[in-house]
Amino acid sequence: MRRPPENGEAASEGIGGWGLWGRQEPRRLGCAGPDRCGQALLQIGINMMALPGGRHVDSIALPGQRLHLMQVDSVQRWMDDLKLMTECECMCVLQAKPISLEEDAQGDLILAGGPGPGDPLQLLLKRGWVISTELRRIGQKLAQDRWARVHSMSVRLTCHARSMVSEYSAVSRSSSQEMGQVEKLLMEKCSELSAVTERCLQVENEHVLKSMKACVSETLSTLGQHFGQLLELALTREVQALVRKIDASDNIYTTESTTGNLFSLTQEGAPLCRIIAKEGGVVALFKVCRQDSFRCLYPQALRTLASICCVEEGVHQLEKVDGVLCLADILTDDSHPEATRAEAAAVVAQVTSPHLPFTQHLSSFLESMEEIVTALIKLCQEASSGEVFLLASAALANITFFDTMACETLLQLNAIRVLLEACGDKQRVDTPYTRDQIVTILANMSVLEQCASDIIQENGVQLIMGMLSEKPRSGTPAEVAACERVQQKAAVTLARLSRDPDVAREAVRLSCMSRLIELCRSPSERNSSDAVLVACLAALRRLAGVCPEGLQDSDFQQLVQPRLVDSFLLCSNMEESFV
């Protein structure tokens, strides 16, 4: 940090040093002699000042009087003076600035903070976000034919693009020929956009403007392509540097810092995850996870891997380096801390996600599936927190979608008992997200005939009945959606298990039919979810087939006897009565 200049220094620094402060100081507080210094102090009403070299005096002789000075901090003195000097200028700027009612007026100062010096990654990300936002806004204003705004925003876009290019060139290594070419194309298109939008301001003919609008739209599209290409090239370079650093480092602190930077990049979205995967990030991170000297960095490396594997390229790279085998080794090694095994479970959950179509072709997973499932059940049983249990149960839930053999393995490992016991432990199972994973496992296991007897033995029907009444605590969209999934899957589980007459009778005894009817007839009970309604109708019909005496005539005629689609339409259009 620069220090405020001592007396006399400001004049020597001039414009190259303190700028305006340096030019004004000799005039305001010139120190040619004690008399001039004293007069200056009296003029601004201050009775203290530091003399050159940091020395302080008790008094300065003046004609006919003595001026007593107190010893003060020079930095504080400088800050006080600076406030007086800049206040008028600030007021002028504020008075001259128009108050705009347009929502995009805030974008003028969108990068006020700016990235730190020497941080090319943050510079690229911040400038990239700003330019992307400007491109989107220009497109919106262009669609509205707001030509004045389109032109002013095009000029601002050009400034942002030029700043990104110059700032990145200043902090990065020597630029490649390809990047130089793209930079040139980008700036040419920026200039072209500014020029053509300026011409549009002077055109009044609607037909001419319409043809020019198509030209502006095409220029904007090409500019966006060049910008995306340049940003990808620059980010790829920076990712390559990080990956090389991780790969070559044998220092734990350097590796920790670089892995942290890589994890931060993964949080920016799928495009950056693809770049990291393509540039060898998965290979480098598994190299870290295979070195005993880096055991304390395993959780961080695994967390980064879980983020990268949200894209297809990440999963393919994981399979190429036998990543599943490495994960199995970590999960089955009790010498690893619980946190490390939990992060390994998170990677397993990610690469087996049923929502990602490319994970279904992970052939290497089948070879290690049994030992991974065994380790995950053990982790669920010994979990010390809800977060650990959630990660382990999420991995198990995804595996039950991944391969049907997993359900048989879970049945042999007494997974139903472990999961149902955990439901009574608030330390492990305390959110609808966790119950969503448990009921998913139960629903997928309930296709096995042997599952019904285990459910009855562990009082599982009563637990499923409770899940039909799942309610959100906070009312956030994510929690409401999780509660809907719990209700839907609980109804599906009940319908599948009710093939067994013993389960059906137990469900009727516990008044499950009454709750299912309530969910069908009252939209608020199911948050107006159609998925929950269909599942509840199916479960109700299955139970009615075993115990029809549990239904009233009206319920039977409306919810059971008609076709499923007719009952669905009746219930989905039903309005609640508040009488």
Coordinates of C-alpha atoms in Angstrom, one line a residue:
M1 CA 0.0 0.0 0.0
R2 CA 1.3 3.4 -0.8
R3 CA 1.9 5.8 2.1
P4 CA 0.9 9.4 2.0
P5 CA 3.8 11.6 1.0
E6 CA 5.8 13.5 3.7
N7 CA 6.1 17.3 3.2
G8 CA 8.1 18.2 0.2
E9 CA 7.8 14.7 -1.4
A10 CA 4.7 15.4 -3.3
A11 CA 6.3 18.1 -5.4
S12 CA 9.0 15.7 -6.5
E13 CA 6.6 12.8 -7.4
G14 CA 4.4 14.9 -9.5
I15 CA 1.8 13.3 -11.9
G16 CA 3.6 10.0 -12.0
G17 CA 3.3 9.5 -8.3
W18 CA 0.3 10.9 -6.4
G19 CA -1.3 12.6 -9.4
L20 CA -3.7 15.4 -8.3
W21 CA -2.6 15.2 -4.7
G22 CA 1.0 15.7 -5.8
R23 CA 0.3 18.8 -7.9
Q24 CA -1.8 20.5 -5.3
E25 CA 0.2 19.9 -2.2
P26 CA 3.1 22.4 -2.9
R27 CA 0.6 25.1 -3.5
R28 CA -1.6 24.4 -0.5
L29 CA 1.1 23.4 2.1
G30 CA 4.3 24.7 0.7
C31 CA 7.2 24.4 3.2
A32 CA 9.7 27.0 2.0
G33 CA 9.9 28.3 5.5
P34 CA 8.3 28.2 8.9
D35 CA 6.2 31.4 8.3
R36 CA 4.6 30.1 5.1
C37 CA 3.9 26.7 6.8
G38 CA 2.3 28.5 9.8
Q39 CA 0.2 30.7 7.6
A40 CA -1.0 27.7 5.6
L41 CA -2.0 25.9 8.8
L42 CA -3.9 28.9 10.1
Q43 CA -5.6 29.3 6.8
I44 CA -7.2 25.9 6.9
G45 CA -7.8 26.0 10.7
I46 CA -5.4 23.2 11.7
N47 CA -2.9 23.4 14.5
M48 CA -0.8 20.3 13.8
M49 CA 1.5 19.1 11.1
A50 CA 4.4 16.7 10.5
L51 CA 7.7 18.2 9.3
P52 CA 10.0 16.6 6.7
G53 CA 11.6 13.3 7.8
G54 CA 8.8 12.5 10.2
R55 CA 10.1 14.8 12.9
H56 CA 7.6 16.8 15.0
V57 CA 8.2 20.1 16.8
D58 CA 6.3 21.6 19.7
S59 CA 6.0 25.0 18.3
I60 CA 6.8 27.3 15.4
A61 CA 7.7 30.9 15.9
L62 CA 5.5 33.4 14.1
P63 CA 5.6 37.2 14.2
G64 CA 4.0 38.3 17.5
Q65 CA 2.8 34.8 18.5
R66 CA 3.7 31.2 19.0
L67 CA 1.6 28.5 17.3
H68 CA 1.4 25.3 19.4
L69 CA 1.3 22.1 17.4
M70 CA 0.3 18.6 18.6
Q71 CA 2.0 15.4 17.4
V72 CA -0.4 13.5 15.0
D73 CA -0.3 10.6 12.6
S74 CA 0.6 11.8 9.1
V75 CA -1.6 9.1 7.5
Q76 CA -4.6 10.5 9.4
R77 CA -3.7 14.0 8.4
W78 CA -3.5 13.0 4.8
M79 CA -6.9 11.2 4.9
D80 CA -8.5 14.2 6.5
D81 CA -7.1 16.5 3.8
L82 CA -8.1 14.1 1.0
K83 CA -11.7 14.1 2.2
L84 CA -11.9 17.9 2.0
M85 CA -10.2 17.9 -1.4
T86 CA -12.5 15.4 -3.1
E87 CA -15.8 16.2 -1.5
C88 CA -16.7 19.0 -4.0
E89 CA -15.8 16.9 -6.9
C90 CA -17.9 14.0 -5.6
M91 CA -20.9 16.3 -5.2
C92 CA -20.6 17.6 -8.7
V93 CA -20.5 14.1 -10.1
L94 CA -23.6 13.1 -8.1
Q95 CA -25.5 16.2 -9.1
A96 CA -24.7 15.7 -12.8
K97 CA -25.6 11.9 -12.9
P98 CA -29.1 11.2 -14.2
I99 CA -31.4 9.0 -12.2
S100 CA -32.4 6.3 -14.7
L101 CA -35.5 4.2 -14.4
E102 CA -34.2 1.6 -16.7
E103 CA -33.4 -1.7 -15.1
D104 CA -30.2 -2.1 -17.1
A105 CA -28.8 1.2 -15.9
Q106 CA -27.0 -0.6 -13.0
G107 CA -24.8 -2.4 -15.6
D108 CA -22.7 0.8 -16.2
L109 CA -20.7 0.1 -13.0
I110 CA -21.0 -3.7 -13.1
L111 CA -17.3 -4.3 -12.5
A112 CA -16.7 -1.6 -10.0
G113 CA -14.6 -3.8 -7.7
G114 CA -12.5 -5.4 -10.4
P115 CA -10.3 -8.5 -10.1
G116 CA -7.2 -8.4 -8.0
P117 CA -3.9 -7.7 -9.7
G118 CA -2.1 -10.8 -11.1
D119 CA -5.2 -13.0 -11.0
P120 CA -5.9 -13.9 -14.6
L121 CA -8.6 -16.5 -13.8
Q122 CA -10.7 -14.1 -11.8
L123 CA -10.1 -11.4 -14.4
L124 CA -11.4 -13.7 -17.1
L125 CA -14.4 -14.9 -15.1
K126 CA -15.5 -11.4 -14.0
R127 CA -15.0 -9.8 -17.4
G128 CA -16.5 -12.7 -19.1
W129 CA -19.6 -12.5 -17.0
V130 CA -19.9 -8.7 -17.6
I131 CA -19.5 -9.1 -21.4
S132 CA -22.0 -12.0 -21.5
T133 CA -24.5 -9.9 -19.6
E134 CA -24.0 -6.9 -22.0
L135 CA -24.5 -9.1 -25.0
R136 CA -27.8 -10.4 -23.6
R137 CA -29.0 -6.9 -22.8
I138 CA -28.1 -5.6 -26.2
G139 CA -30.1 -8.4 -27.7
Q140 CA -33.1 -7.5 -25.6
K141 CA -32.9 -3.8 -26.5
L142 CA -32.4 -4.7 -30.1
A143 CA -35.7 -6.7 -30.1
Q144 CA -37.4 -3.6 -28.6
D145 CA -35.9 -1.3 -31.3
R146 CA -34.4 0.9 -28.6
W147 CA -31.6 2.1 -30.8
A148 CA -30.2 4.7 -28.4
R149 CA -29.7 2.1 -25.7
V150 CA -28.3 -0.4 -28.2
H151 CA -25.7 2.1 -29.4
S152 CA -24.6 3.2 -25.8
M153 CA -24.4 -0.4 -24.7
S154 CA -22.4 -1.4 -27.8
V155 CA -19.9 1.3 -26.9
R156 CA -19.7 0.0 -23.4
L157 CA -19.3 -3.5 -24.6
T158 CA -16.4 -2.5 -26.7
C159 CA -14.7 -0.9 -23.7
H160 CA -15.2 -4.1 -21.6
A161 CA -13.8 -6.2 -24.4
R162 CA -10.8 -4.0 -24.9
S163 CA -10.2 -3.9 -21.1
M164 CA -10.4 -7.7 -20.9
V165 CA -7.9 -8.2 -23.7
S166 CA -5.4 -5.6 -22.4
E167 CA -5.7 -6.6 -18.7
Y168 CA -5.3 -10.3 -19.5
S169 CA -2.3 -9.6 -21.8
A170 CA -0.7 -7.7 -18.9
V171 CA -1.0 -10.5 -16.4
S172 CA -0.7 -13.6 -18.5
R173 CA 2.1 -15.3 -20.2
S174 CA 3.0 -14.8 -23.9
S175 CA -0.2 -15.0 -26.0
S176 CA -0.5 -17.7 -28.6
Q177 CA -1.0 -16.9 -32.3
E178 CA -4.5 -18.3 -32.3
M179 CA -5.5 -16.1 -29.4
G180 CA -4.1 -13.1 -31.1
Q181 CA -6.1 -13.8 -34.2
V182 CA -9.3 -14.2 -32.2
E183 CA -8.6 -11.0 -30.2
K184 CA -8.2 -9.1 -33.5
L185 CA -11.5 -10.5 -34.8
L186 CA -13.3 -9.7 -31.6
M187 CA -12.2 -6.1 -31.5
E188 CA -13.0 -5.6 -35.2
K189 CA -16.5 -6.9 -34.6
C190 CA -16.9 -4.6 -31.6
S191 CA -15.9 -1.6 -33.7
E192 CA -18.3 -2.7 -36.5
L193 CA -21.1 -3.1 -34.0
S194 CA -20.5 0.4 -32.5
A195 CA -20.3 1.9 -36.0
V196 CA -23.5 0.3 -37.4
T197 CA -25.6 1.1 -34.3
E198 CA -24.4 4.7 -34.5
R199 CA -25.6 4.9 -38.2
C200 CA -29.0 3.4 -37.1
L201 CA -29.5 6.4 -34.8
Q202 CA -29.5 8.7 -37.9
V203 CA -31.9 6.6 -40.0
E204 CA -35.7 7.3 -39.8
N205 CA -36.9 5.1 -42.6
E206 CA -38.6 2.0 -41.0
H207 CA -37.7 -0.3 -44.0
V208 CA -34.1 0.7 -43.9
L209 CA -34.0 0.2 -40.1
K210 CA -35.5 -3.2 -40.5
S211 CA -32.8 -4.3 -42.9
M212 CA -30.1 -2.7 -40.7
K213 CA -31.5 -4.5 -37.7
A214 CA -30.8 -7.9 -39.3
C215 CA -27.2 -6.7 -40.0
V216 CA -26.8 -5.7 -36.3
S217 CA -28.2 -9.0 -35.1
E218 CA -25.8 -10.9 -37.3
T219 CA -22.9 -8.8 -36.1
L220 CA -23.9 -9.3 -32.5
S221 CA -24.1 -13.1 -33.1
T222 CA -20.7 -13.2 -34.7
L223 CA -19.2 -11.1 -31.9
G224 CA -20.6 -13.5 -29.3
Q225 CA -19.0 -16.4 -31.1
H226 CA -15.6 -14.7 -31.2
F227 CA -15.9 -13.7 -27.5
G228 CA -16.9 -17.3 -26.5
Q229 CA -13.9 -18.7 -28.5
L230 CA -11.5 -16.2 -27.0
L231 CA -12.7 -16.9 -23.5
E232 CA -12.5 -20.6 -23.9
L233 CA -8.9 -20.3 -25.3
A234 CA -7.8 -18.1 -22.4
L235 CA -9.5 -20.3 -19.7
T236 CA -8.1 -23.4 -21.3
R237 CA -4.6 -21.9 -21.0
E238 CA -5.1 -21.1 -17.3
V239 CA -6.6 -24.6 -16.6
Q240 CA -3.6 -26.2 -18.3
A241 CA -1.3 -24.3 -16.0
L242 CA -3.2 -25.4 -12.9
V243 CA -3.3 -29.0 -14.0
R244 CA 0.5 -29.0 -14.8
K245 CA 1.1 -27.5 -11.3
I246 CA -0.9 -30.2 -9.6
D247 CA 0.8 -32.9 -11.7
A248 CA 4.3 -31.7 -11.0
S249 CA 4.0 -30.6 -7.4
D250 CA 5.2 -32.7 -4.4
N251 CA 4.5 -29.8 -2.0
I252 CA 1.4 -30.3 0.0
Y253 CA 0.6 -26.6 0.4
T254 CA 1.1 -25.9 -3.3
T255 CA -1.1 -28.8 -4.2
E256 CA -3.8 -27.8 -1.7
S257 CA -3.9 -24.2 -3.1
T258 CA -4.0 -25.3 -6.7
T259 CA -6.7 -27.9 -6.1
G260 CA -8.7 -25.3 -4.3
N261 CA -8.5 -23.0 -7.4
L262 CA -9.5 -25.9 -9.6
F263 CA -12.6 -26.6 -7.4
S264 CA -13.6 -22.9 -7.6
L265 CA -13.5 -23.2 -11.3
T266 CA -15.8 -26.2 -11.3
Q267 CA -18.4 -24.1 -9.5
E268 CA -18.7 -21.8 -12.6
G269 CA -20.7 -24.3 -14.6
A270 CA -20.5 -27.3 -17.0
P271 CA -18.4 -25.5 -19.7
L272 CA -15.5 -25.1 -17.3
C273 CA -15.9 -28.7 -16.0
R274 CA -15.6 -29.9 -19.6
I275 CA -12.4 -27.8 -20.1
I276 CA -10.9 -29.2 -16.9
A277 CA -11.7 -32.8 -17.9
K278 CA -10.3 -32.4 -21.4
E279 CA -7.1 -30.9 -20.1
G280 CA -6.3 -33.7 -17.7
G281 CA -7.8 -32.5 -14.5
V282 CA -9.4 -35.8 -13.6
V283 CA -6.1 -37.6 -14.2
A284 CA -4.1 -35.2 -12.0
L285 CA -6.7 -35.3 -9.2
F286 CA -6.7 -39.2 -9.1
K287 CA -2.9 -39.0 -9.0
V288 CA -3.3 -37.0 -5.8
C289 CA -5.7 -39.6 -4.4
R290 CA -3.2 -42.4 -5.0
Q291 CA -0.4 -40.8 -3.0
D292 CA -0.2 -41.5 0.7
S293 CA 1.7 -38.2 1.3
F294 CA -1.4 -36.3 0.2
R295 CA -3.9 -38.2 2.3
C296 CA -5.1 -35.0 4.0
L297 CA -5.9 -33.6 0.6
Y298 CA -8.1 -36.5 -0.5
P299 CA -11.4 -34.8 0.6
Q300 CA -10.7 -31.7 -1.4
A301 CA -9.5 -33.6 -4.5
L302 CA -12.6 -35.9 -4.3
R303 CA -14.9 -33.0 -3.9
T304 CA -13.4 -31.4 -7.1
L305 CA -13.8 -34.7 -8.9
A306 CA -17.5 -35.0 -8.0
S307 CA -18.0 -31.6 -9.5
I308 CA -16.1 -32.4 -12.7
C309 CA -18.0 -35.6 -13.2
C310 CA -21.3 -33.8 -13.8
V311 CA -20.2 -33.7 -17.5
E312 CA -19.7 -36.6 -19.8
E313 CA -16.0 -35.9 -20.4
G314 CA -15.3 -36.1 -16.7
V315 CA -16.9 -39.6 -16.4
H316 CA -15.1 -40.9 -19.4
Q317 CA -11.8 -39.7 -18.0
L318 CA -12.6 -41.3 -14.6
E319 CA -13.1 -44.6 -16.3
K320 CA -9.9 -44.3 -18.3
V321 CA -7.8 -43.9 -15.2
D322 CA -9.6 -46.7 -13.2
G323 CA -11.2 -44.1 -11.0
V324 CA -13.9 -46.5 -9.8
L325 CA -11.2 -48.9 -8.4
C326 CA -9.6 -46.0 -6.6
L327 CA -12.9 -44.9 -5.1
A328 CA -13.6 -48.5 -4.0
D329 CA -10.1 -48.7 -2.3
I330 CA -10.9 -45.4 -0.4
L331 CA -14.4 -46.5 0.7
T332 CA -13.2 -49.9 1.9
D333 CA -10.2 -48.6 3.8
D334 CA -11.2 -47.9 7.4
S335 CA -8.0 -46.1 8.0
H336 CA -9.4 -43.2 6.0
P337 CA -11.3 -40.6 8.0
E338 CA -15.1 -40.5 7.7
A339 CA -14.9 -37.2 5.8
T340 CA -12.7 -38.8 3.1
R341 CA -15.0 -41.8 2.6
A342 CA -18.0 -39.5 2.5
E343 CA -16.5 -37.5 -0.3
A344 CA -15.7 -40.7 -2.2
A345 CA -19.4 -41.6 -1.7
A346 CA -20.3 -38.3 -3.3
V347 CA -18.2 -39.1 -6.4
V348 CA -20.0 -42.5 -6.6
A349 CA -23.3 -40.8 -6.3
Q350 CA -22.4 -38.4 -9.1
V351 CA -21.1 -41.0 -11.6
T352 CA -24.1 -43.3 -11.0
S353 CA -26.8 -40.6 -11.3
P354 CA -29.8 -41.8 -13.2
H355 CA -30.4 -38.3 -14.5
L356 CA -27.2 -38.5 -16.6
P357 CA -27.5 -40.9 -19.5
F358 CA -23.8 -41.3 -20.1
T359 CA -23.3 -42.8 -16.6
Q360 CA -25.2 -45.9 -17.6
H361 CA -22.3 -47.2 -19.7
L362 CA -19.8 -47.2 -16.8
S363 CA -18.8 -50.9 -17.3
S364 CA -15.9 -50.8 -14.8
F365 CA -18.4 -50.0 -12.0
L366 CA -20.0 -53.5 -12.1
E367 CA -16.6 -55.1 -11.2
S368 CA -16.4 -53.2 -7.9
M369 CA -20.1 -52.8 -7.2
E370 CA -20.5 -55.4 -4.4
E371 CA -17.6 -54.0 -2.3
I372 CA -18.7 -50.4 -2.9
V373 CA -22.3 -51.2 -1.8
T374 CA -21.0 -53.0 1.3
A375 CA -18.8 -50.0 2.2
L376 CA -21.7 -47.6 1.7
I377 CA -24.0 -49.5 3.9
K378 CA -21.4 -49.5 6.6
L379 CA -20.9 -45.8 6.2
C380 CA -24.7 -45.3 6.6
Q381 CA -24.6 -47.4 9.7
E382 CA -21.7 -45.5 11.3
A383 CA -22.4 -42.0 10.0
S384 CA -21.8 -39.3 12.6
S385 CA -23.8 -36.6 10.9
G386 CA -26.7 -36.1 8.5
E387 CA -24.4 -34.9 5.7
V388 CA -22.4 -38.1 5.7
F389 CA -25.5 -40.2 5.8
L390 CA -27.0 -38.2 3.0
L391 CA -24.0 -38.7 0.7
A392 CA -23.8 -42.4 1.4
S393 CA -27.5 -43.0 1.0
A394 CA -27.6 -40.9 -2.2
A395 CA -24.9 -43.1 -3.7
L396 CA -26.9 -46.3 -2.7
A397 CA -30.1 -44.9 -4.2
N398 CA -28.4 -44.2 -7.5
I399 CA -26.8 -47.6 -7.6
T400 CA -30.2 -49.3 -7.2
F401 CA -31.2 -47.6 -10.5
F402 CA -27.8 -48.5 -12.0
D403 CA -28.1 -52.2 -11.7
T404 CA -30.8 -54.6 -10.4
M405 CA -28.1 -56.8 -8.8
A406 CA -27.5 -54.0 -6.3
C407 CA -31.0 -54.5 -4.8
E408 CA -30.2 -58.2 -4.1
T409 CA -26.9 -57.3 -2.6
L410 CA -28.6 -54.7 -0.3
L411 CA -31.1 -57.3 0.8
Q412 CA -28.4 -59.7 1.7
L413 CA -26.6 -57.0 3.7
N414 CA -29.8 -56.3 5.8
A415 CA -29.9 -52.8 4.3
I416 CA -33.7 -52.4 5.1
R417 CA -32.9 -52.8 8.9
V418 CA -30.0 -50.3 8.7
L419 CA -32.1 -47.7 6.8
L420 CA -35.2 -48.0 8.9
E421 CA -33.2 -47.8 12.1
A422 CA -31.6 -44.6 10.8
C423 CA -35.0 -43.0 10.3
G424 CA -35.4 -43.0 14.0
D425 CA -32.1 -41.2 14.5
K426 CA -32.6 -37.4 14.1
Q427 CA -28.8 -36.9 14.0
R428 CA -28.6 -38.9 10.8
V429 CA -32.0 -38.4 9.1
D430 CA -33.4 -35.0 9.7
T431 CA -34.4 -33.6 6.3
P432 CA -36.8 -34.6 3.5
Y433 CA -33.7 -34.8 1.2
T434 CA -32.4 -37.7 3.2
R435 CA -35.8 -39.4 3.5
D436 CA -36.0 -39.0 -0.3
Q437 CA -32.9 -41.2 -0.7
I438 CA -34.2 -43.8 1.8
V439 CA -37.6 -44.2 0.2
T440 CA -35.9 -44.4 -3.2
I441 CA -33.9 -47.4 -2.0
L442 CA -37.0 -49.0 -0.5
A443 CA -39.1 -48.4 -3.7
N444 CA -36.4 -50.0 -5.9
M445 CA -35.9 -52.9 -3.5
S446 CA -39.7 -53.5 -3.2
V447 CA -39.7 -55.2 -6.6
L448 CA -38.1 -58.2 -4.9
E449 CA -40.5 -60.6 -3.3
Q450 CA -38.3 -61.2 -0.3
C451 CA -38.4 -57.5 0.6
A452 CA -42.0 -57.6 1.9
S453 CA -41.2 -59.9 4.9
D454 CA -38.2 -57.7 5.9
I455 CA -40.4 -54.6 5.7
I456 CA -43.0 -56.1 8.0
Q457 CA -40.4 -57.4 10.4
E458 CA -38.9 -54.0 10.8
N459 CA -42.2 -52.1 11.1
G460 CA -41.5 -50.5 7.7
V461 CA -45.1 -50.0 6.7
Q462 CA -45.6 -47.6 9.6
L463 CA -42.5 -45.6 8.4
I464 CA -43.9 -45.5 4.9
M465 CA -47.2 -44.3 6.2
G466 CA -45.4 -41.5 7.9
M467 CA -43.6 -40.5 4.7
L468 CA -47.1 -40.1 3.1
S469 CA -47.5 -37.1 5.5
E470 CA -44.1 -35.5 4.7
K471 CA -44.3 -31.7 5.0
P472 CA -41.8 -29.0 4.2
R473 CA -40.4 -26.9 7.1
S474 CA -39.1 -23.9 5.3
G475 CA -41.4 -23.8 2.2
T476 CA -38.5 -23.3 -0.1
P477 CA -39.1 -24.7 -3.7
A478 CA -36.3 -27.3 -3.3
E479 CA -37.7 -28.6 0.0
V480 CA -41.3 -28.6 -1.3
A481 CA -40.1 -30.6 -4.3
A482 CA -38.3 -33.1 -2.1
C483 CA -41.4 -33.6 0.0
E484 CA -43.4 -34.3 -3.1
R485 CA -40.8 -36.9 -4.2
V486 CA -41.0 -38.5 -0.7
Q487 CA -44.8 -38.8 -0.9
Q488 CA -44.8 -40.1 -4.5
K489 CA -42.1 -42.8 -3.8
A490 CA -43.8 -43.8 -0.5
A491 CA -47.0 -44.4 -2.4
V492 CA -45.1 -46.4 -5.1
T493 CA -43.4 -48.5 -2.5
L494 CA -46.7 -49.2 -0.8
A495 CA -48.3 -50.2 -4.1
R496 CA -45.5 -52.6 -4.9
L497 CA -45.3 -54.1 -1.4
S498 CA -49.1 -54.6 -1.3
R499 CA -48.8 -57.5 -3.7
D500 CA -48.1 -59.4 -0.4
P501 CA -51.5 -59.8 1.4
D502 CA -49.8 -59.4 4.8
V503 CA -48.4 -56.0 3.9
A504 CA -51.7 -54.9 2.5
R505 CA -53.6 -55.9 5.7
E506 CA -51.0 -54.1 7.8
A507 CA -51.4 -51.0 5.6
V508 CA -55.1 -51.1 6.1
R509 CA -54.8 -51.5 9.8
L510 CA -52.6 -48.4 10.0
S511 CA -55.2 -46.4 8.1
C512 CA -53.1 -46.0 5.0
M513 CA -56.2 -46.0 2.8
S514 CA -57.6 -43.0 4.6
R515 CA -54.4 -41.1 4.0
L516 CA -54.2 -42.1 0.4
I517 CA -57.8 -40.9 -0.1
E518 CA -57.0 -37.6 1.6
L519 CA -54.0 -37.1 -0.7
C520 CA -56.2 -37.8 -3.8
R521 CA -59.0 -35.5 -2.8
S522 CA -57.1 -32.6 -1.2
P523 CA -54.7 -30.9 -3.6
S524 CA -53.0 -28.9 -0.8
E525 CA -52.0 -32.2 0.9
R526 CA -49.9 -33.1 -2.1
N527 CA -49.0 -29.6 -3.1
S528 CA -51.1 -30.0 -6.2
S529 CA -48.6 -32.6 -7.5
D530 CA -49.9 -34.8 -10.4
A531 CA -47.1 -37.3 -9.8
V532 CA -48.2 -37.8 -6.2
L533 CA -51.8 -38.1 -7.3
V534 CA -51.1 -40.9 -9.8
A535 CA -49.0 -42.8 -7.3
C536 CA -51.6 -42.5 -4.6
L537 CA -54.4 -43.7 -6.9
A538 CA -52.3 -46.7 -7.9
A539 CA -51.6 -47.6 -4.3
L540 CA -55.2 -47.1 -3.3
R541 CA -56.4 -49.5 -6.1
R542 CA -53.9 -52.1 -5.1
L543 CA -55.0 -52.0 -1.4
A544 CA -58.7 -52.0 -2.4
G545 CA -58.1 -55.2 -4.4
V546 CA -57.0 -56.9 -1.2
C547 CA -59.3 -55.2 1.4
P548 CA -62.3 -53.5 -0.4
E549 CA -64.2 -53.3 2.9
G550 CA -61.9 -50.4 3.9
L551 CA -63.5 -48.0 1.3
Q552 CA -66.8 -46.1 1.4
D553 CA -69.0 -46.4 -1.7
S554 CA -68.3 -42.9 -2.9
D555 CA -64.5 -43.4 -2.7
F556 CA -64.9 -46.7 -4.5
Q557 CA -67.0 -45.3 -7.3
Q558 CA -64.8 -42.2 -7.9
L559 CA -61.3 -43.4 -7.1
V560 CA -61.2 -47.2 -7.8
Q561 CA -64.0 -48.3 -10.1
P562 CA -63.3 -45.9 -13.1
R563 CA -60.4 -46.0 -15.4
L564 CA -57.2 -44.6 -13.8
V565 CA -57.2 -41.6 -16.2
D566 CA -60.8 -40.8 -15.3
S567 CA -60.1 -40.8 -11.6
F568 CA -57.0 -38.7 -12.2
L569 CA -59.0 -36.1 -14.1
L570 CA -61.7 -36.0 -11.4
C571 CA -59.2 -35.4 -8.6
S572 CA -56.9 -33.0 -10.5
N573 CA -59.9 -30.8 -11.2
M574 CA -61.3 -31.0 -7.7
E575 CA -61.6 -27.8 -5.8
E576 CA -61.3 -27.8 -2.0
S577 CA -64.2 -26.8 0.1
F578 CA -63.4 -24.4 3.0
V579 CA -66.8 -24.6 4.6

